[in-house]
XYZ file of C-alpha atoms in Angstrom:
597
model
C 0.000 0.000 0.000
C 1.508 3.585 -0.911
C 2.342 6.366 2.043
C 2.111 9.801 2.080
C 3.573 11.838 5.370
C 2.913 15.452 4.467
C 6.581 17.880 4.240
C 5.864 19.993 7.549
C 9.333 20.241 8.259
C 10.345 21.223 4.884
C 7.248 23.890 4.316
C 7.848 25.579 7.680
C 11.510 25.974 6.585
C 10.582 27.881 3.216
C 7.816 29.946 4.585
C 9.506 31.115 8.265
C 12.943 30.924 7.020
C 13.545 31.577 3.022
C 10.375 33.320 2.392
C 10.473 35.474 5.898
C 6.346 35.710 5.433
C 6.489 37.455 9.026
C 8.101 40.593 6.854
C 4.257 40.994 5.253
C 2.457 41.487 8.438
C 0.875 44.756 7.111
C -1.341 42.706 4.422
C -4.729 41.872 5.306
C -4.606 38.683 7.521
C -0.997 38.585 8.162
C -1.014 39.999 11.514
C -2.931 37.584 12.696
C -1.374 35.036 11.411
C 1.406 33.967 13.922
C 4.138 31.395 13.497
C 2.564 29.132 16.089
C -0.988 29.634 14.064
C 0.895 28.696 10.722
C 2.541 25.372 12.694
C -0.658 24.628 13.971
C -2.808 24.729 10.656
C -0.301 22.839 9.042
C -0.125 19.971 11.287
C -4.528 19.540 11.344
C -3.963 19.549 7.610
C -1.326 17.126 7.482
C -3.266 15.061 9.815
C -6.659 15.146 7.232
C -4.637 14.183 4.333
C -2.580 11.651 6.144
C -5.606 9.821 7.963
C -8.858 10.518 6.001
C -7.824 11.407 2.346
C -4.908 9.088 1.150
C -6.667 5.716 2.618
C -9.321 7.041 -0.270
C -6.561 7.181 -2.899
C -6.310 3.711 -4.225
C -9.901 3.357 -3.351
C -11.241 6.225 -5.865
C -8.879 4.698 -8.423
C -10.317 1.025 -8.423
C -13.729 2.469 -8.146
C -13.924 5.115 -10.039
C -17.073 7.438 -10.099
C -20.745 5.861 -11.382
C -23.159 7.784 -13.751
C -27.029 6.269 -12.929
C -29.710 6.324 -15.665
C -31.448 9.119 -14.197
C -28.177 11.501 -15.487
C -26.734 11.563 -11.390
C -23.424 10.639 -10.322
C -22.038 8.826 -7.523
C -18.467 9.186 -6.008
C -16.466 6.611 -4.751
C -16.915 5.144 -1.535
C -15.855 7.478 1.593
C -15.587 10.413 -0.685
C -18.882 12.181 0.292
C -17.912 11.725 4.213
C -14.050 12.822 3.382
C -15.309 15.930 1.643
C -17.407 17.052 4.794
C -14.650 16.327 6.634
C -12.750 18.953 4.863
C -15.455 21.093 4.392
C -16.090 21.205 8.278
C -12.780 21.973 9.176
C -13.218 25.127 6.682
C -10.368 24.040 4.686
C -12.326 25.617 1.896
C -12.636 28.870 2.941
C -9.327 29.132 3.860
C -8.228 32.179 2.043
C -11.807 33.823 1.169
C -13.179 36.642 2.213
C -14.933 37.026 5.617
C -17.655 39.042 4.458
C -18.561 35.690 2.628
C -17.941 33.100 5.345
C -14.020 32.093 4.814
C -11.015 32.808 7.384
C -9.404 35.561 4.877
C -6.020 33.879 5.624
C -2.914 34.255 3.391
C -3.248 32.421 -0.177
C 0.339 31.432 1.201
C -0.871 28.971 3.504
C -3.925 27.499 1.348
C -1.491 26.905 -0.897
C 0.631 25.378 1.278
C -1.823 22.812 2.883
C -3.210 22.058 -0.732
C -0.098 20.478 -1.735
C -0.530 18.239 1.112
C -4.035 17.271 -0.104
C -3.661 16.829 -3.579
C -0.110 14.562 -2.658
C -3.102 12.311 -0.206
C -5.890 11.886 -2.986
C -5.871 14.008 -6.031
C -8.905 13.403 -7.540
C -10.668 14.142 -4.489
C -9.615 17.397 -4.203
C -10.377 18.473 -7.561
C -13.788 19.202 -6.564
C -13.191 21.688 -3.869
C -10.315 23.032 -5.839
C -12.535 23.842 -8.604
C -15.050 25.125 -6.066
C -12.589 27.864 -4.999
C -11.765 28.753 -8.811
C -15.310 29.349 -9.640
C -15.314 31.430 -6.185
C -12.581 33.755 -7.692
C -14.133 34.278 -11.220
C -17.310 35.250 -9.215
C -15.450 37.638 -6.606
C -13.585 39.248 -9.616
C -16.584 40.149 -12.172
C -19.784 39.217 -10.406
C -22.731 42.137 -8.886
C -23.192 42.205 -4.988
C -26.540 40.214 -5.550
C -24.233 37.193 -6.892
C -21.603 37.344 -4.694
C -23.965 37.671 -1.457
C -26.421 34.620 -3.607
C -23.394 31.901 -4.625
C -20.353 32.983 -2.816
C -21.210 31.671 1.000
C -22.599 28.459 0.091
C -19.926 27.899 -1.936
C -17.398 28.700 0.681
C -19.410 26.596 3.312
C -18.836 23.524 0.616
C -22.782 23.288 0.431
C -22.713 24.207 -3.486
C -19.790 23.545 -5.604
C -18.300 25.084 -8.416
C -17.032 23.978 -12.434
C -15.594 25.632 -14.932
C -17.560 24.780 -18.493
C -15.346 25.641 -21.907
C -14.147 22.944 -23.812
C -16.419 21.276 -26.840
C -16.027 18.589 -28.809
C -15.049 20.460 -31.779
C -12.682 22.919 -29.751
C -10.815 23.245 -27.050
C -7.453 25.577 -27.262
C -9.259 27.846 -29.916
C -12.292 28.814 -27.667
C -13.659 31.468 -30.525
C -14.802 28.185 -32.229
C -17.115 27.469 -29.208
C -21.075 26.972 -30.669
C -22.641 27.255 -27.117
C -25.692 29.582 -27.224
C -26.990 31.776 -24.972
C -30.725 33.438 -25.776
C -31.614 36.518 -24.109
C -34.926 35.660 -21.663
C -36.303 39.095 -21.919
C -36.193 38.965 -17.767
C -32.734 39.471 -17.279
C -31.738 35.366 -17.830
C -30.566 33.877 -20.582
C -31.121 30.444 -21.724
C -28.287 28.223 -22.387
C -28.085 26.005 -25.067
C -25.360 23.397 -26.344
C -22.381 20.959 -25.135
C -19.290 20.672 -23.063
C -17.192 17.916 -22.793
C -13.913 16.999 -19.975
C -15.995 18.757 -17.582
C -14.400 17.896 -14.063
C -16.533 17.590 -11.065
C -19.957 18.555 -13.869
C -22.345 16.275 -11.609
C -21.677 14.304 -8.240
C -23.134 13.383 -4.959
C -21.229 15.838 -2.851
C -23.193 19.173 -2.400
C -26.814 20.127 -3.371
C -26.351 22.550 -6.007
C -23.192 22.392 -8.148
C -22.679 26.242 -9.835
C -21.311 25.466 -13.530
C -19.611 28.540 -15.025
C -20.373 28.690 -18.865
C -18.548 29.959 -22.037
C -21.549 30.894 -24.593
C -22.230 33.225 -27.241
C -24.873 35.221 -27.210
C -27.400 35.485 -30.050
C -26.464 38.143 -32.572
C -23.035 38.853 -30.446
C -19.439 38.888 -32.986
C -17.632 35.517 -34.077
C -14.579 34.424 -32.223
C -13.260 35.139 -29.358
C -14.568 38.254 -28.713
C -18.114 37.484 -28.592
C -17.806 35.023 -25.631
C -19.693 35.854 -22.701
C -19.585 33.680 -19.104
C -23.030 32.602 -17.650
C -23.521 31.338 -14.415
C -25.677 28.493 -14.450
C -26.914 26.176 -11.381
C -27.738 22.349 -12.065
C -30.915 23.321 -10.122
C -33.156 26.412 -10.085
C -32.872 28.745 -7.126
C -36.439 29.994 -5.552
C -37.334 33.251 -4.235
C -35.383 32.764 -0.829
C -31.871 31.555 -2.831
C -32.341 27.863 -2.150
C -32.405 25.069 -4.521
C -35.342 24.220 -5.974
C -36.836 22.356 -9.207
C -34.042 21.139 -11.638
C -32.532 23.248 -14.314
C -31.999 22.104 -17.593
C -28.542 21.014 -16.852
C -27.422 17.231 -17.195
C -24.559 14.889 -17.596
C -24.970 12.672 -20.731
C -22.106 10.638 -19.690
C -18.561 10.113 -17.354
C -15.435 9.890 -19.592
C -13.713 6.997 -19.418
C -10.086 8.032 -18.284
C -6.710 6.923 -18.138
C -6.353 8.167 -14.647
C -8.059 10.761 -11.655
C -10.826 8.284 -11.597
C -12.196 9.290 -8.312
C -13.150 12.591 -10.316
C -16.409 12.965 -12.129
C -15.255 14.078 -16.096
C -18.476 14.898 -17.730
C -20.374 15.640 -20.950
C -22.601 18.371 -19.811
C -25.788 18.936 -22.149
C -27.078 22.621 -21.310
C -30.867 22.518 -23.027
C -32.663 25.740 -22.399
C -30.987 26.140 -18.705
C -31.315 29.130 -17.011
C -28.057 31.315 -16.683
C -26.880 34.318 -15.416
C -24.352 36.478 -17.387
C -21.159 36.922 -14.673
C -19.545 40.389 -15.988
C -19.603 42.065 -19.080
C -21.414 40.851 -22.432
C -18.176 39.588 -24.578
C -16.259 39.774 -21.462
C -16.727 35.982 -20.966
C -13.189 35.083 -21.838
C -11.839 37.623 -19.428
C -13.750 36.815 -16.574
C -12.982 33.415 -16.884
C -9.115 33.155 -17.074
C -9.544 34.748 -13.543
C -10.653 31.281 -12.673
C -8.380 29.770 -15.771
C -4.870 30.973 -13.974
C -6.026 30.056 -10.408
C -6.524 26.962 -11.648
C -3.488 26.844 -13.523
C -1.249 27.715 -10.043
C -3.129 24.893 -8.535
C -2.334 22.193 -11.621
C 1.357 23.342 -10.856
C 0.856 22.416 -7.189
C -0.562 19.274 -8.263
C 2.585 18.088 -10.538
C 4.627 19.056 -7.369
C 2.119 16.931 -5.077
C 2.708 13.818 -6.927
C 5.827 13.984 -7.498
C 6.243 14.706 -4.039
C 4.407 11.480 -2.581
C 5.684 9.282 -5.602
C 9.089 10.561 -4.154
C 8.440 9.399 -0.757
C 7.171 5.484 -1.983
C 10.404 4.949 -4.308
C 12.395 6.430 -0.998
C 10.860 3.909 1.166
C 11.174 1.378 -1.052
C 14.752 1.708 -2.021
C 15.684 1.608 1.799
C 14.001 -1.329 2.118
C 14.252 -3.665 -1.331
C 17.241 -5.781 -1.039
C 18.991 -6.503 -3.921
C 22.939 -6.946 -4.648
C 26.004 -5.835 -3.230
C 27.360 -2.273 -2.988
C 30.038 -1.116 -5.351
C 32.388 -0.410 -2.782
C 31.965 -3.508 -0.891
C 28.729 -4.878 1.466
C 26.962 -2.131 3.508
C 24.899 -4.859 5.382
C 26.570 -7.899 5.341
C 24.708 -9.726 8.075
C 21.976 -9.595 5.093
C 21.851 -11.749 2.153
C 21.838 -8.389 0.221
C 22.278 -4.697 0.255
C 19.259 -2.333 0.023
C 19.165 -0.797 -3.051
C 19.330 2.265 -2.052
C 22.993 2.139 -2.306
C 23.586 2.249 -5.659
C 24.447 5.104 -6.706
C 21.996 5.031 -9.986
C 18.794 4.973 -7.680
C 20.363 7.625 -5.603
C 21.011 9.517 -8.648
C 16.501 9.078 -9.454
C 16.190 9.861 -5.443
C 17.999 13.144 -5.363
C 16.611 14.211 -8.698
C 13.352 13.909 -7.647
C 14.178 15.518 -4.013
C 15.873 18.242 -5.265
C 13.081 19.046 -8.089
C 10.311 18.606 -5.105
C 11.671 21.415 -2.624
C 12.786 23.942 -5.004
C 9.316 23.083 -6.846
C 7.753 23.761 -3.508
C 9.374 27.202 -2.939
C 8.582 28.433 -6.324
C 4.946 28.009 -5.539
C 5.154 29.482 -2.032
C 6.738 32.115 -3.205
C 4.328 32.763 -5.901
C 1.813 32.025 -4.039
C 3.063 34.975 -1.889
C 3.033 37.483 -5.005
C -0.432 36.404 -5.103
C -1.502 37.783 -1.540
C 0.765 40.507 -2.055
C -1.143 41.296 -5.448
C -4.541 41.319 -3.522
C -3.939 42.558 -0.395
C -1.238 45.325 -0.396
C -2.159 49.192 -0.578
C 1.190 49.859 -2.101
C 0.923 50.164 -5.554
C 4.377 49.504 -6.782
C 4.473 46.364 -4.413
C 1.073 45.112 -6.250
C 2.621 45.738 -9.701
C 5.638 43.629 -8.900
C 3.633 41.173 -7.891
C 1.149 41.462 -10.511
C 4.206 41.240 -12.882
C 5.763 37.798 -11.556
C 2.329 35.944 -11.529
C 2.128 36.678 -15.261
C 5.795 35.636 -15.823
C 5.708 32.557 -13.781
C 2.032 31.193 -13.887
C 2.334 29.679 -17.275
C 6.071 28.351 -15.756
C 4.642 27.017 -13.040
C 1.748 24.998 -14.679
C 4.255 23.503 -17.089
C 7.508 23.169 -15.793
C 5.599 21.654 -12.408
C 3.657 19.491 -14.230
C 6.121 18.146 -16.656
C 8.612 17.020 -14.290
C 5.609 15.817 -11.849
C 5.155 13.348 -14.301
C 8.445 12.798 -15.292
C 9.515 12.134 -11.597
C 6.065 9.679 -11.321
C 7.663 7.649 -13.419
C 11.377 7.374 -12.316
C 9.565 6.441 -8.900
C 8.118 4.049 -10.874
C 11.387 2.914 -12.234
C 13.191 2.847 -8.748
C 10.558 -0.123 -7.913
C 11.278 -2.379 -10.955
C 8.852 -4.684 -11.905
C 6.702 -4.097 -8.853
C 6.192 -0.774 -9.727
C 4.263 -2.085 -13.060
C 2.449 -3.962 -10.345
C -1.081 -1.717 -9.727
C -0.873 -2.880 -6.135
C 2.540 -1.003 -5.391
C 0.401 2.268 -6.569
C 2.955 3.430 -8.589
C 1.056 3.561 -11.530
C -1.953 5.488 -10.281
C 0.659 8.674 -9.500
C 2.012 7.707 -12.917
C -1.644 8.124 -14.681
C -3.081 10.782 -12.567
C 0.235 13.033 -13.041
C -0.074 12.774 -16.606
C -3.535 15.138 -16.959
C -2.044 17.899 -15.625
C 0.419 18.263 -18.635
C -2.927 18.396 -20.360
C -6.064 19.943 -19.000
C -6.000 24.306 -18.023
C -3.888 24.805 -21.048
C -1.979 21.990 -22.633
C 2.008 22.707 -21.638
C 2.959 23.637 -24.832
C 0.252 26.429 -25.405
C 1.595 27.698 -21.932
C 4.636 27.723 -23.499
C 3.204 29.699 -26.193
C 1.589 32.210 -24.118
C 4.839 33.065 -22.185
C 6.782 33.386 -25.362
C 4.702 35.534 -27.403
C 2.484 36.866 -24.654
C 4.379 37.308 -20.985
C 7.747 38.237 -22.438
C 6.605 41.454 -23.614
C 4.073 42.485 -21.746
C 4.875 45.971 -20.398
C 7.743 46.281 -22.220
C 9.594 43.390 -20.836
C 9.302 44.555 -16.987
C 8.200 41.413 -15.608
C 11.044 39.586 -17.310
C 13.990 42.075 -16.590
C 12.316 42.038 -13.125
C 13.674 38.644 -12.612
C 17.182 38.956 -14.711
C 17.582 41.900 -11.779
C 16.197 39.891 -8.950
C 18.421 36.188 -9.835
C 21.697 38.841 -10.912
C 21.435 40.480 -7.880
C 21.126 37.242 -5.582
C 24.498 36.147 -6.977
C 26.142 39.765 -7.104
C 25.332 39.869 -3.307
C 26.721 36.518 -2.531
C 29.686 37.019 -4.767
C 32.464 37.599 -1.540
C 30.926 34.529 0.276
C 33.213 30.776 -0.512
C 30.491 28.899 0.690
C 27.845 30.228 -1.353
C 30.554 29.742 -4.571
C 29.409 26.371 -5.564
C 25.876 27.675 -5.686
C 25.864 30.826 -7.362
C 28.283 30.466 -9.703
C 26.373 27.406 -11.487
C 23.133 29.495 -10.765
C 24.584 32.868 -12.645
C 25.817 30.762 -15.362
C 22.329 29.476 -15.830
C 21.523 32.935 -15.731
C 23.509 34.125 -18.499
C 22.364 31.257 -20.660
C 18.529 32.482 -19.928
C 19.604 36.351 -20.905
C 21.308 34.648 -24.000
C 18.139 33.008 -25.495
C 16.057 35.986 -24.475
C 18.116 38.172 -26.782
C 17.685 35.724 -29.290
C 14.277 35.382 -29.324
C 13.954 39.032 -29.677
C 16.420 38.980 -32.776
C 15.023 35.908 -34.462
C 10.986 36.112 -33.030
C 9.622 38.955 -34.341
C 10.981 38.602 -38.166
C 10.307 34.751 -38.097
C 7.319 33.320 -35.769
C 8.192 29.599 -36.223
C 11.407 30.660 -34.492
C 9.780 31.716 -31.476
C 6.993 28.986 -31.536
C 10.004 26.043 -32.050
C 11.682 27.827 -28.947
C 8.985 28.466 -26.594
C 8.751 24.888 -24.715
C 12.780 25.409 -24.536
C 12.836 28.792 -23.269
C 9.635 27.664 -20.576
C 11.761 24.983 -19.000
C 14.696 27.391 -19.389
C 13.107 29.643 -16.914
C 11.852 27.733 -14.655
C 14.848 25.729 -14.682
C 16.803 29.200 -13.654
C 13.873 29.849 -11.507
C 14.752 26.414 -9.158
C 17.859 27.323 -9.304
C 16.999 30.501 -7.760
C 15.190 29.462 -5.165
C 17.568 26.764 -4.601
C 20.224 29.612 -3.623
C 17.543 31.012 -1.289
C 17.186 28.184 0.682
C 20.679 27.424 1.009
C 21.942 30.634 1.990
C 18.768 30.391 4.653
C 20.083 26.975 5.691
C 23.591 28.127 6.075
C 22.645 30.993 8.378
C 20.600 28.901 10.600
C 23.370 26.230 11.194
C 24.746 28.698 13.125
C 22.498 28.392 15.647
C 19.752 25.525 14.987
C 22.225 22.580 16.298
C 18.364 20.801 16.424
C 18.290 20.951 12.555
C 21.283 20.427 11.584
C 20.612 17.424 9.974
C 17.698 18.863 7.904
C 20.018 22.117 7.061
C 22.929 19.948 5.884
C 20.532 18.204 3.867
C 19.330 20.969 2.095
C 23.103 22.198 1.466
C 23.641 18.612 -0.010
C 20.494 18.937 -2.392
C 21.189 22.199 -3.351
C 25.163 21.758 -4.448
C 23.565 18.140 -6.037
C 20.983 20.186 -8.190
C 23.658 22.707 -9.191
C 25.992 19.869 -10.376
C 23.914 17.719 -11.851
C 20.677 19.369 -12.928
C 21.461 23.099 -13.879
C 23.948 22.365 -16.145
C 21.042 21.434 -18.537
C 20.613 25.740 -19.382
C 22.786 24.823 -21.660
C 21.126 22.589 -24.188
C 18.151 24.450 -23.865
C 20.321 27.063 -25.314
C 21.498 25.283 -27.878
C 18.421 24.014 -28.843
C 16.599 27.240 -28.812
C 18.951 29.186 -31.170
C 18.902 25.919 -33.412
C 16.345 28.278 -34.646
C 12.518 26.550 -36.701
C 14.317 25.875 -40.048
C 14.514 21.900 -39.183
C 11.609 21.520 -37.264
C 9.754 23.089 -40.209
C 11.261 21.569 -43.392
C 9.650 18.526 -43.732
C 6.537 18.670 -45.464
C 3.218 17.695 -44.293
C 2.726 14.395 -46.202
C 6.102 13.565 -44.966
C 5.004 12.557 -41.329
């Protein structure tokens, strides 16, 4: 049977230590949020995704989630008492507004505890997690009678929430959508059409699930910029805001999946439902990438939460299979062989895995800090910052994260042999779950896309020179310390390599597009590659200060000095093929043609 044993240890360290969150005590619920408060909410976290959500894991996968001929949906077993579990301990409204029922604590620390539930059942939490994204989207753009109608029972975990774009003849290239949306003359509209890979579209968990649409209204402008959003209950509200008779909302059938089985997927069939129109006519695609790049942060965190507890199963594992003798003679000769975690090759999958997995983790703490910073600072050159790196690094984060989430799922795998083929071992449940979030919220290489021809320039390049200045001035500030050598020289290099294929892309982009499109998967692991390294060099400089004085973590600090000087020997040297390959230029990715493939 897998484990899971949530990081406290290690998220304490980034958010106390490297990330100093104390320093941001004049945002809105940061004063109140003491270092004993953080410990504490941690730890009842842990203790729900240790005890009551990762038993459900392996359950949710073998099960999988039922679709009855009456159009409902049932979840697998111990998933409706799990969720009100976690809806009681007001996990949901962790970070909402009070005005609306939730604690109005620091994004920080819901996105902190979130990694630990999406490492315990993944699936699971996709329901809530898409809740709190439809909560956003209607915070952003909706009136005070919406907000003060959906919003509570939403973040009492009473209603949930979905987001509704894809069709079956578009996905990526939303302006193709044929969803319809008829004026009511009342004020409604009525909704008409299809959506398919909807996740969490019908289930047994609350009594009203809220879908958020993407229609066109009659008459409005082809493409993109005729999309409105619509809310749109599965059932009818009456006078007093409850639910009442059904809408005409239904699931026509549960998508058979490779993996996140414990999640509802649904075809949604919208025939003359009621909806509400959430923000501006044509403003639908606006309103809903507030929900979109949420999301997108939170498929990040859930590339770093398997990798994190597929880490943790091949670690266990390799200190426990025996198998063969050590290089350099027995290390447990009383046995009849040597665990395999002695050899150096599954030390080599270990600490790639490790080292991706805590620098992963600071990266989205620390973004996740832009975010409150973003929402709930009065300074207005501290909000554009922030503002700045959550454009820059939210496409980075939902593809870099969720590439090498998968990517590390399976060299867990690998580390178990032939049991990890072996669906009892659970290896291969991370291994198929992982591989969605390379897919769904924007498949990785449209992110790629978007931060290429998109992020780069926005504001004239701010965001990105933002972060040249903030990784070149880590390592020009470091420069007299020897012990910080090994770190920042390997991270400046990287650096430089990252400046490099910027300037290139903004030589060879502009006249030539297929340049920049054959580059932009390159140049997003570039960056985030650069970015890890970065944050590597934060945590070891925190780690060497503290060994000053912790002598009670001392093994934890040396371990992160070890990781750190591993990842900048082994795993940012690769800058410099992605160099190479990016100013390779399009010409031979291009010159085949068509009927050649």
């Amino acid at each position: 049977m897998p484990i899971y044993r949530a990081p406290l240890h290690d998220t304490s360290f980034i958010i106390r230590d490297v990330l100093d969150y104390q320093r941001f005590d004049n945002l809105r619920g940061f004063s109140e949020v003491s270092p004993d408060l953080v410990e504490a909410i941690l730890e009842e976290g842990a203790k729900l995704a240790e005890n009551v959500l990762q038993p459900l894991n392996q359950v949710g996968d073998a099960e999988g989630c039922v679709r009855h001929e009456d159009g409902t949906v049932s979840t697998p077993e111990g998933f409706s008492e799990a969720y009100r579990q976690y809806c009681e301990g007001g996990w949901m409204g962790l970070s909402a507004p009070s005005e609306y029922g939730g604690q109005d604590l620091p994004y920080l620390v819901q996105s902190a505890v979130g990694e630990y539930f999406s490492s315990a059942n993944m699936a699971l939490m996709m329901y809530p997690g898409l809740t709190q994204g439809a909560v956003a989207a209607i915070l952003a753009h909706g009136n005070e009678e919406q907000k003060r109608l959906f919003v509570p029972k939403m973040v009492e975990g009473r209603w949930s929430g979905t987001m509704n774009l894809t069709e079956p003849h578009c996905g990526t290239d939303l302006g193709l959508l044929r969803t319809k949306a008829v004026p009511a003359g009342d004020g409604t509209y009525r909704i008409f059409g299809q959506k398919i890979f909807i996740s969490a579209g019908e289930h047994d968990l609350t009594e009203n699930i809220i879908h958020l649409v993407l229609a066109r209204i009659e008459g409005a402008p082809q493409g993109s910029r005729g999309i409105s959003l619509f809310i749109v209950p599965k059932r009818k509200l009456d006078a007093n805001g409850n639910p009442a008779g059904a809408n005409g909302v239904s699931c026509g059938s549960i998508e058979e999946k490779m993996g996140i089985h414990g999640n509802a997927t649904c075809v949604m069939n919208y025939d003359d439902a009621e909806g509400f129109l959430l923000g501006e006519e044509h403003g639908g695609l606006r309103a809903m990438f507030t929900m979109m790049n949420e999301a997108r942060l939170g498929v990040g965190l859930q590339g770093l939460a398997v990798s994190e507890t597929a880490y943790q199963n091949a670690a266990a594992y390799a200190r426990a299979r025996l198998q063969g003798r050590s290089l350099s003679g027995a290390k447990t000769p009383e046995k009849i062989a040597d665990p395999i975690i002695v050899h150096p090759d599954i030390r080599r999958m270990l600490m790639t895995m490790r080292a991706f997995n805590e620098a992963g983790r600071a990266l989205l703490l620390w973004t996740a800090l832009q975010s409150d910073i973003a929402h709930r600072s009065s300074d207005e050159q501290m909000r554009e910052a922030a503002e700045d790196h959550l454009a820059l690094m939210t496409p980075v984060i939902k593809g870099v994260l969720t590439d090498k989430g998968f990517e590390n799922a399976v060299m867990a795998q690998q580390v178990f042999g032939g049991h990890g083929y072996i669906e009892e071992q659970g290896m291969s449940q991370f291994v198929r779950d992982a591989r969605i979030a390379m897919i769904y919220e924007g498949a990785n290489g449209i992110q790629a896309l978007d931060l290429v021809g998109r992020k780069l320039a926005l504001n004239g390049g701010r965001a990105v020179a933002t972060f040249f200045a903030t990784v070149g001035g880590f390592c020009e500030t470091q420069r007299q310390d020897e012990e910080m050598a090994p770190y920042t020289k390997a991270l400046k290099k990287g650096l430089n390599d990252l400046q490099a294929a910027t300037q290139w892309l903004m030589q060879n982009g502009a006249e030539k597009p297929d340049n920049a499109g054959a580059a932009a998967y390159d140049y997003m692991h570039l960056i985030g590659l650069v970015a890890l390294g970065y944050m590597w060099g934060r945590m070891v400089k925190s780690a060497q200060e503290k060994l000053v004085s912790a002598a009670e973590d001392a093994d934890f600090l040396r371990a992160k000095l070890v990781l750190g000087r591993f990842f900048m020997e082994r795993i940012m040297p690769e800058t410099s093929a992605y160099l190479a390959r990016i100013s390779s230029g399009a010409d031979t990715i291009m010159e085949l043609p068509d009927e050649a493939f």
